[in-house]
Amino acid sequence: MNKTKKLLILNLGIDSNDTSLGFTHTWINELKNEYPIIDIITMRLGKNDLKEDVGIYFVNSNNKKLTKFQQIKKIRYLFNEVLGKTNYDHCFAHMSPLLLVLGSRKLKKKGIDSTLWFTHPGPNYGIKRIVLYLASLVAKNIVTASDNSFPYKTRKLNVIGHGIDFSRFEKRERNKVERFLYLGRISESKKVHIIVENFIRFNEANQNIYSLTLIGGTLNNQDKKYLEKIKKMINNNQSIRFMGKIPHEKLGKVINEFDCNINIAKKGFFDKVVLETLYSGIINICYSDDYKQFYPIAQHDKLFVTNDLNEIEEKMNYVAKLKSSELKSIIKYSYDNLDSHSLETLSKRLDNIFR
């Protein structure tokens, strides 16, 4: 008789209303196909739409955030609680190196192996860089989505692609590009201000017939200050609007009104929003080479920005002038190369690593 498999998940947040983190609900539901018993230690609990049999242990909530000392104390308490009553087959830390480091000694004592998922260029300095390095040492395996989306070279690393629930998105054919989009976290690391600057120049040179919409939210106080900077840049510009956060479950319908997404995050970022928009038939202007796999070689120079980020204006002009047949051909190529990033195969891909 096969035993019931049990999985402990560590993550940044549970919140179906969060544009960036809402997808974790679909991941967890998919992982339940392989692991019927799942408990989660999460740094923040927001709107929870998970099944009732998923155990959730949270450090902070949307209504109350603890001090750093209180957070560390509570994290240790939560590890004692969950490990004291359940013998898990594995621990999966999703973008949560700190939680993994703080719980590593207790996990080792219980004989529970861990896998760290990390898809980000990583911190360049400071305590966060040290924490990520320590997490890479204590994890048995490390998984990431693309060749350049983990900052350290290690034999533990497995590149397995993303896990996107494409059923939430609907492909729509576009004949031309008029409505531009930035989808993602509002953060200086995403260089949203450069996108806005380039769009303003581009639009003014074209009689202000185009539009730009920013969709996404902030993660911390530094992001909130940056958002205020963006709002001042926009001022009363009628061609630019800020929509803020969109619940992930509604995102597929919302983005269908746009024609081109702009993502100029640096090398190492492999944002799933680029793949979600490509699936929906939205052409992308990008910076990171990791996205070149989704475009014909002939389009690389035309759709990818180099170190001169002011090239965005030039790329906007290019996509705006594409013929309908050219646009559809590019999007078809992108669409046909997304299979390895589907949610449908995620639990199997991860389970093969966990073993």
CSV table of C-alpha atoms in Angstrom, one decimal:
chain,number,residue,atom,x,y,z
A,1,MET,CA,0.0,0.0,0.0
A,2,ASN,CA,1.4,3.4,-1.0
A,3,LYS,CA,1.8,5.9,1.8
A,4,THR,CA,0.3,9.3,1.6
A,5,LYS,CA,3.0,11.8,0.6
A,6,LYS,CA,3.4,14.9,2.7
A,7,LEU,CA,5.0,18.2,1.6
A,8,LEU,CA,6.0,21.3,3.6
A,9,ILE,CA,6.1,24.5,1.5
A,10,LEU,CA,7.8,27.7,2.5
A,11,ASN,CA,6.9,30.8,0.6
A,12,LEU,CA,6.6,34.6,0.5
A,13,GLY,CA,2.9,35.0,0.5
A,14,ILE,CA,-0.6,33.6,0.2
A,15,ASP,CA,-2.8,36.2,-1.4
A,16,SER,CA,-5.1,35.5,-4.4
A,17,ASN,CA,-5.6,39.3,-4.8
A,18,ASP,CA,-1.9,39.9,-5.4
A,19,THR,CA,-0.9,40.3,-9.1
A,20,SER,CA,2.6,38.9,-8.5
A,21,LEU,CA,2.0,36.2,-5.9
A,22,GLY,CA,-1.6,35.1,-6.7
A,23,PHE,CA,-0.3,32.3,-9.0
A,24,THR,CA,1.0,30.4,-5.9
A,25,HIS,CA,-2.6,29.2,-5.3
A,26,THR,CA,-2.6,27.3,-8.6
A,27,TRP,CA,0.9,25.9,-7.9
A,28,ILE,CA,-0.2,24.6,-4.5
A,29,ASN,CA,-3.4,23.1,-5.9
A,30,GLU,CA,-1.4,21.4,-8.6
A,31,LEU,CA,1.2,20.0,-6.2
A,32,LYS,CA,-1.7,18.4,-4.2
A,33,ASN,CA,-2.0,15.9,-7.1
A,34,GLU,CA,1.4,14.5,-6.0
A,35,TYR,CA,1.3,15.4,-2.3
A,36,PRO,CA,-2.2,15.0,-0.8
A,37,ILE,CA,-1.0,16.5,2.5
A,38,ILE,CA,0.4,20.0,2.2
A,39,ASP,CA,1.3,22.5,5.0
A,40,ILE,CA,2.6,26.0,4.3
A,41,ILE,CA,4.7,28.4,6.3
A,42,THR,CA,4.3,31.8,4.6
A,43,MET,CA,5.7,35.2,5.4
A,44,ARG,CA,2.4,36.9,4.6
A,45,LEU,CA,-1.2,35.8,4.6
A,46,GLY,CA,-3.7,37.8,2.5
A,47,LYS,CA,-6.8,36.5,0.8
A,48,ASN,CA,-6.8,32.7,1.0
A,49,ASP,CA,-8.7,30.7,-1.6
A,50,LEU,CA,-6.9,27.4,-1.0
A,51,LYS,CA,-8.6,24.2,-0.2
A,52,GLU,CA,-9.5,23.8,3.5
A,53,ASP,CA,-7.3,20.8,4.0
A,54,VAL,CA,-4.1,22.9,3.2
A,55,GLY,CA,-2.5,23.9,6.5
A,56,ILE,CA,-1.4,27.5,6.6
A,57,TYR,CA,0.9,29.0,9.2
A,58,PHE,CA,1.7,32.6,8.7
A,59,VAL,CA,4.2,35.1,10.0
A,60,ASN,CA,2.6,38.3,9.0
A,61,SER,CA,-0.9,39.2,7.7
A,62,ASN,CA,-2.1,42.1,5.5
A,63,ASN,CA,-3.4,43.7,8.7
A,64,LYS,CA,-0.4,43.2,10.9
A,65,LYS,CA,3.4,43.1,10.3
A,66,LEU,CA,5.7,42.0,13.1
A,67,THR,CA,9.1,43.5,13.8
A,68,LYS,CA,12.1,41.7,12.3
A,69,PHE,CA,13.0,40.2,15.8
A,70,GLN,CA,9.3,39.1,16.3
A,71,GLN,CA,9.3,37.5,12.8
A,72,ILE,CA,12.4,35.4,13.5
A,73,LYS,CA,10.9,34.3,16.8
A,74,LYS,CA,7.6,33.4,15.2
A,75,ILE,CA,9.3,31.5,12.3
A,76,ARG,CA,11.2,29.3,14.7
A,77,TYR,CA,8.0,28.7,16.7
A,78,LEU,CA,6.1,27.7,13.5
A,79,PHE,CA,8.8,25.3,12.4
A,80,ASN,CA,8.6,23.6,15.9
A,81,GLU,CA,4.8,23.4,15.5
A,82,VAL,CA,4.6,21.9,12.1
A,83,LEU,CA,7.6,19.5,12.4
A,84,GLY,CA,6.4,18.4,15.8
A,85,LYS,CA,3.2,16.9,14.4
A,86,THR,CA,4.0,15.9,10.8
A,87,ASN,CA,6.8,13.9,9.3
A,88,TYR,CA,7.1,15.4,5.8
A,89,ASP,CA,8.6,13.7,2.8
A,90,HIS,CA,10.1,16.9,1.5
A,91,CYS,CA,10.4,20.7,2.1
A,92,PHE,CA,9.9,23.0,-0.9
A,93,ALA,CA,11.1,26.6,-0.4
A,94,HIS,CA,9.7,28.9,-3.0
A,95,MET,CA,11.6,32.1,-3.3
A,96,SER,CA,12.2,31.9,0.5
A,97,PRO,CA,15.9,31.4,1.3
A,98,LEU,CA,15.5,33.1,4.8
A,99,LEU,CA,12.7,30.6,5.9
A,100,LEU,CA,14.8,27.7,4.6
A,101,VAL,CA,18.0,28.9,6.5
A,102,LEU,CA,16.0,29.5,9.7
A,103,GLY,CA,14.4,26.1,9.6
A,104,SER,CA,17.3,24.1,8.2
A,105,ARG,CA,18.6,22.8,11.5
A,106,LYS,CA,15.2,21.4,12.5
A,107,LEU,CA,14.6,20.0,9.0
A,108,LYS,CA,18.0,18.2,9.2
A,109,LYS,CA,17.2,16.8,12.6
A,110,LYS,CA,14.0,15.3,11.3
A,111,GLY,CA,15.8,13.9,8.2
A,112,ILE,CA,13.8,16.1,5.7
A,113,ASP,CA,15.5,17.1,2.5
A,114,SER,CA,14.7,20.4,1.0
A,115,THR,CA,14.6,22.0,-2.5
A,116,LEU,CA,15.0,25.8,-3.0
A,117,TRP,CA,13.2,27.4,-6.0
A,118,PHE,CA,14.8,30.7,-6.8
A,119,THR,CA,14.3,32.6,-10.1
A,120,HIS,CA,15.9,36.0,-9.7
A,121,PRO,CA,19.4,37.6,-10.3
A,122,GLY,CA,19.7,37.8,-6.6
A,123,PRO,CA,20.9,40.5,-4.2
A,124,ASN,CA,24.3,42.0,-5.0
A,125,TYR,CA,25.4,42.6,-1.5
A,126,GLY,CA,24.4,42.6,2.2
A,127,ILE,CA,22.6,40.2,4.5
A,128,LYS,CA,20.2,39.0,1.8
A,129,ARG,CA,23.1,37.8,-0.4
A,130,ILE,CA,24.6,35.9,2.6
A,131,VAL,CA,21.2,34.4,3.3
A,132,LEU,CA,20.8,33.2,-0.3
A,133,TYR,CA,24.3,31.7,-0.2
A,134,LEU,CA,23.6,29.8,3.0
A,135,ALA,CA,20.2,28.6,1.6
A,136,SER,CA,22.1,27.2,-1.4
A,137,LEU,CA,24.4,25.3,0.9
A,138,VAL,CA,21.6,23.7,3.1
A,139,ALA,CA,19.3,22.8,0.2
A,140,LYS,CA,19.6,19.4,-1.3
A,141,ASN,CA,18.5,20.7,-4.7
A,142,ILE,CA,18.0,24.1,-6.3
A,143,VAL,CA,15.5,24.7,-9.1
A,144,THR,CA,15.1,27.7,-11.4
A,145,ALA,CA,13.2,28.7,-14.5
A,146,SER,CA,15.9,29.6,-17.0
A,147,ASP,CA,19.7,29.4,-17.7
A,148,ASN,CA,20.5,32.7,-16.1
A,149,SER,CA,17.9,33.0,-13.4
A,150,PHE,CA,20.0,31.8,-10.5
A,151,PRO,CA,23.0,33.9,-9.4
A,152,TYR,CA,25.4,31.2,-8.3
A,153,LYS,CA,27.1,28.3,-10.2
A,154,THR,CA,26.4,25.0,-8.4
A,155,ARG,CA,26.0,21.4,-9.2
A,156,LYS,CA,22.7,21.3,-7.3
A,157,LEU,CA,21.0,23.6,-9.9
A,158,ASN,CA,18.2,22.2,-12.1
A,159,VAL,CA,16.7,24.4,-14.8
A,160,ILE,CA,13.1,23.2,-15.2
A,161,GLY,CA,11.1,26.2,-16.7
A,162,HIS,CA,8.1,28.0,-15.2
A,163,GLY,CA,4.7,26.6,-14.1
A,164,ILE,CA,2.0,28.7,-15.6
A,165,ASP,CA,-1.7,28.0,-15.6
A,166,PHE,CA,-2.3,28.9,-19.2
A,167,SER,CA,-6.0,28.0,-18.9
A,168,ARG,CA,-6.5,31.4,-17.2
A,169,PHE,CA,-5.4,33.2,-20.3
A,170,GLU,CA,-7.0,33.4,-23.7
A,171,LYS,CA,-5.2,33.9,-26.9
A,172,ARG,CA,-6.5,36.8,-29.0
A,173,GLU,CA,-5.3,37.7,-32.5
A,174,ARG,CA,-4.0,41.2,-33.0
A,175,ASN,CA,-3.7,43.0,-36.3
A,176,LYS,CA,-1.7,46.0,-35.0
A,177,VAL,CA,0.0,47.4,-31.9
A,178,GLU,CA,-1.6,50.5,-30.3
A,179,ARG,CA,-1.9,49.8,-26.6
A,180,PHE,CA,1.3,49.2,-24.7
A,181,LEU,CA,1.5,47.5,-21.3
A,182,TYR,CA,3.9,47.2,-18.4
A,183,LEU,CA,2.9,44.2,-16.2
A,184,GLY,CA,4.8,43.4,-13.0
A,185,ARG,CA,6.0,44.7,-9.7
A,186,ILE,CA,6.4,48.5,-9.4
A,187,SER,CA,10.0,48.6,-8.4
A,188,GLU,CA,13.2,50.4,-9.5
A,189,SER,CA,14.7,47.0,-10.4
A,190,LYS,CA,12.1,46.7,-13.2
A,191,LYS,CA,13.1,50.2,-14.5
A,192,VAL,CA,9.5,51.3,-15.0
A,193,HIS,CA,10.5,55.0,-15.1
A,194,ILE,CA,12.6,54.3,-18.2
A,195,ILE,CA,9.6,52.7,-19.9
A,196,VAL,CA,7.5,55.7,-19.1
A,197,GLU,CA,10.2,58.2,-20.3
A,198,ASN,CA,10.6,56.3,-23.6
A,199,PHE,CA,6.9,56.0,-24.2
A,200,ILE,CA,6.3,59.7,-23.6
A,201,ARG,CA,8.9,60.6,-26.3
A,202,PHE,CA,7.5,57.9,-28.7
A,203,ASN,CA,3.9,59.0,-28.3
A,204,GLU,CA,4.7,62.7,-28.7
A,205,ALA,CA,6.5,61.9,-31.9
A,206,ASN,CA,3.3,60.1,-33.1
A,207,GLN,CA,0.6,62.7,-32.3
A,208,ASN,CA,-0.2,61.0,-29.0
A,209,ILE,CA,-2.2,58.2,-30.6
A,210,TYR,CA,-0.9,55.4,-28.4
A,211,SER,CA,-1.5,54.4,-24.8
A,212,LEU,CA,0.5,52.9,-22.0
A,213,THR,CA,-1.0,51.1,-18.9
A,214,LEU,CA,1.0,50.1,-15.8
A,215,ILE,CA,-0.4,47.1,-13.9
A,216,GLY,CA,1.2,45.9,-10.7
A,217,GLY,CA,1.8,46.7,-7.1
A,218,THR,CA,4.5,47.5,-4.6
A,219,LEU,CA,6.2,45.1,-2.2
A,220,ASN,CA,7.8,47.4,0.4
A,221,ASN,CA,8.3,51.0,1.4
A,222,GLN,CA,11.1,51.6,-1.1
A,223,ASP,CA,8.7,50.5,-3.9
A,224,LYS,CA,6.0,52.8,-2.6
A,225,LYS,CA,8.4,55.8,-2.8
A,226,TYR,CA,9.3,54.7,-6.3
A,227,LEU,CA,5.6,54.5,-7.3
A,228,GLU,CA,5.2,58.1,-6.2
A,229,LYS,CA,8.0,59.1,-8.5
A,230,ILE,CA,6.3,57.3,-11.4
A,231,LYS,CA,3.0,59.1,-10.6
A,232,LYS,CA,4.8,62.4,-10.7
A,233,MET,CA,6.3,61.5,-14.1
A,234,ILE,CA,2.8,60.6,-15.5
A,235,ASN,CA,1.3,63.8,-14.0
A,236,ASN,CA,-1.7,64.6,-16.2
A,237,ASN,CA,-0.6,62.7,-19.2
A,238,GLN,CA,-3.9,61.3,-20.6
A,239,SER,CA,-2.1,58.6,-22.6
A,240,ILE,CA,-0.7,56.8,-19.5
A,241,ARG,CA,-2.7,55.2,-16.7
A,242,PHE,CA,-1.8,53.3,-13.6
A,243,MET,CA,-4.2,50.4,-12.8
A,244,GLY,CA,-2.4,49.1,-9.7
A,245,LYS,CA,-2.8,45.5,-8.5
A,246,ILE,CA,-5.1,43.1,-10.4
A,247,PRO,CA,-6.2,39.8,-8.7
A,248,HIS,CA,-4.4,37.0,-10.5
A,249,GLU,CA,-7.6,35.2,-11.3
A,250,LYS,CA,-8.8,38.2,-13.3
A,251,LEU,CA,-5.5,39.0,-15.0
A,252,GLY,CA,-6.2,36.9,-18.2
A,253,LYS,CA,-9.2,39.0,-19.1
A,254,VAL,CA,-7.7,42.3,-18.2
A,255,ILE,CA,-4.5,42.0,-20.3
A,256,ASN,CA,-6.4,41.0,-23.4
A,257,GLU,CA,-7.1,44.6,-24.2
A,258,PHE,CA,-3.4,45.3,-24.8
A,259,ASP,CA,-1.1,44.6,-27.8
A,260,CYS,CA,2.5,44.9,-26.5
A,261,ASN,CA,4.1,44.3,-23.1
A,262,ILE,CA,7.4,45.9,-22.2
A,263,ASN,CA,9.8,44.1,-19.8
A,264,ILE,CA,13.3,45.5,-19.5
A,265,ALA,CA,14.3,43.8,-16.2
A,266,LYS,CA,18.0,42.9,-16.3
A,267,LYS,CA,19.6,39.5,-17.0
A,268,GLY,CA,18.6,37.0,-14.4
A,269,PHE,CA,15.0,38.0,-14.3
A,270,PHE,CA,12.7,35.5,-16.0
A,271,ASP,CA,9.3,36.9,-15.3
A,272,LYS,CA,6.4,34.7,-15.9
A,273,VAL,CA,4.3,37.7,-16.9
A,274,VAL,CA,6.3,37.7,-20.2
A,275,LEU,CA,5.2,34.1,-20.9
A,276,GLU,CA,1.6,34.8,-19.8
A,277,THR,CA,1.4,37.8,-22.2
A,278,LEU,CA,3.0,35.8,-25.1
A,279,TYR,CA,0.4,33.0,-24.6
A,280,SER,CA,-2.3,35.7,-24.8
A,281,GLY,CA,-1.0,36.9,-28.2
A,282,ILE,CA,0.8,40.0,-26.9
A,283,ILE,CA,4.2,40.7,-28.4
A,284,ASN,CA,6.9,41.7,-26.0
A,285,ILE,CA,9.8,44.1,-26.0
A,286,CYS,CA,12.5,42.7,-23.7
A,287,TYR,CA,16.0,43.1,-22.3
A,288,SER,CA,17.0,39.7,-20.9
A,289,ASP,CA,18.4,37.2,-23.4
A,290,ASP,CA,16.5,34.4,-21.7
A,291,TYR,CA,13.4,35.4,-23.6
A,292,LYS,CA,15.1,35.1,-27.0
A,293,GLN,CA,14.1,31.4,-27.1
A,294,PHE,CA,10.5,32.6,-27.8
A,295,TYR,CA,11.4,34.6,-30.8
A,296,PRO,CA,12.8,33.9,-34.3
A,297,ILE,CA,16.5,34.8,-34.6
A,298,ALA,CA,15.6,37.5,-37.1
A,299,GLN,CA,13.6,39.4,-34.5
A,300,HIS,CA,16.2,39.4,-31.7
A,301,ASP,CA,17.8,42.7,-32.8
A,302,LYS,CA,14.4,44.3,-33.4
A,303,LEU,CA,12.6,43.3,-30.2
A,304,PHE,CA,15.5,43.2,-27.6
A,305,VAL,CA,17.0,46.2,-26.0
A,306,THR,CA,20.8,46.3,-25.4
A,307,ASN,CA,22.5,48.2,-22.6
A,308,ASP,CA,21.2,51.4,-24.0
A,309,LEU,CA,17.7,51.3,-22.6
A,310,ASN,CA,16.7,54.4,-24.6
A,311,GLU,CA,16.4,52.0,-27.5
A,312,ILE,CA,12.9,51.2,-26.1
A,313,GLU,CA,11.5,54.1,-28.2
A,314,GLU,CA,13.0,52.6,-31.3
A,315,LYS,CA,11.5,49.2,-30.5
A,316,MET,CA,8.1,50.8,-29.9
A,317,ASN,CA,8.3,52.3,-33.4
A,318,TYR,CA,9.2,49.0,-34.8
A,319,VAL,CA,6.3,47.0,-33.3
A,320,ALA,CA,3.8,49.8,-34.1
A,321,LYS,CA,4.7,49.6,-37.8
A,322,LEU,CA,4.5,45.8,-38.1
A,323,LYS,CA,2.1,44.5,-40.7
A,324,SER,CA,-0.7,42.2,-39.5
A,325,SER,CA,0.8,39.1,-41.1
A,326,GLU,CA,4.2,39.9,-39.5
A,327,LEU,CA,2.8,40.4,-36.1
A,328,LYS,CA,0.8,37.1,-36.2
A,329,SER,CA,3.8,35.2,-37.5
A,330,ILE,CA,6.0,36.4,-34.6
A,331,ILE,CA,3.3,35.6,-32.0
A,332,LYS,CA,2.7,32.1,-33.4
A,333,TYR,CA,6.4,31.3,-33.0
A,334,SER,CA,6.3,32.5,-29.4
A,335,TYR,CA,3.1,30.6,-28.6
A,336,ASP,CA,4.5,27.3,-30.1
A,337,ASN,CA,7.5,27.5,-27.7
A,338,LEU,CA,5.7,27.7,-24.4
A,339,ASP,CA,4.8,24.1,-23.7
A,340,SER,CA,7.7,23.4,-21.3
A,341,HIS,CA,6.4,26.1,-19.0
A,342,SER,CA,2.9,24.8,-18.4
A,343,LEU,CA,1.4,24.2,-14.9
A,344,GLU,CA,0.1,20.9,-16.1
A,345,THR,CA,3.6,19.4,-16.0
A,346,LEU,CA,4.9,21.3,-13.0
A,347,SER,CA,4.1,18.8,-10.2
A,348,LYS,CA,5.8,16.0,-12.2
A,349,ARG,CA,8.9,18.1,-12.9
A,350,LEU,CA,9.2,19.0,-9.3
A,351,ASP,CA,8.5,15.6,-7.9
A,352,ASN,CA,11.3,14.2,-10.0
A,353,ILE,CA,13.7,16.7,-8.3
A,354,PHE,CA,12.3,16.0,-4.8
A,355,ARG,CA,13.0,12.3,-5.0
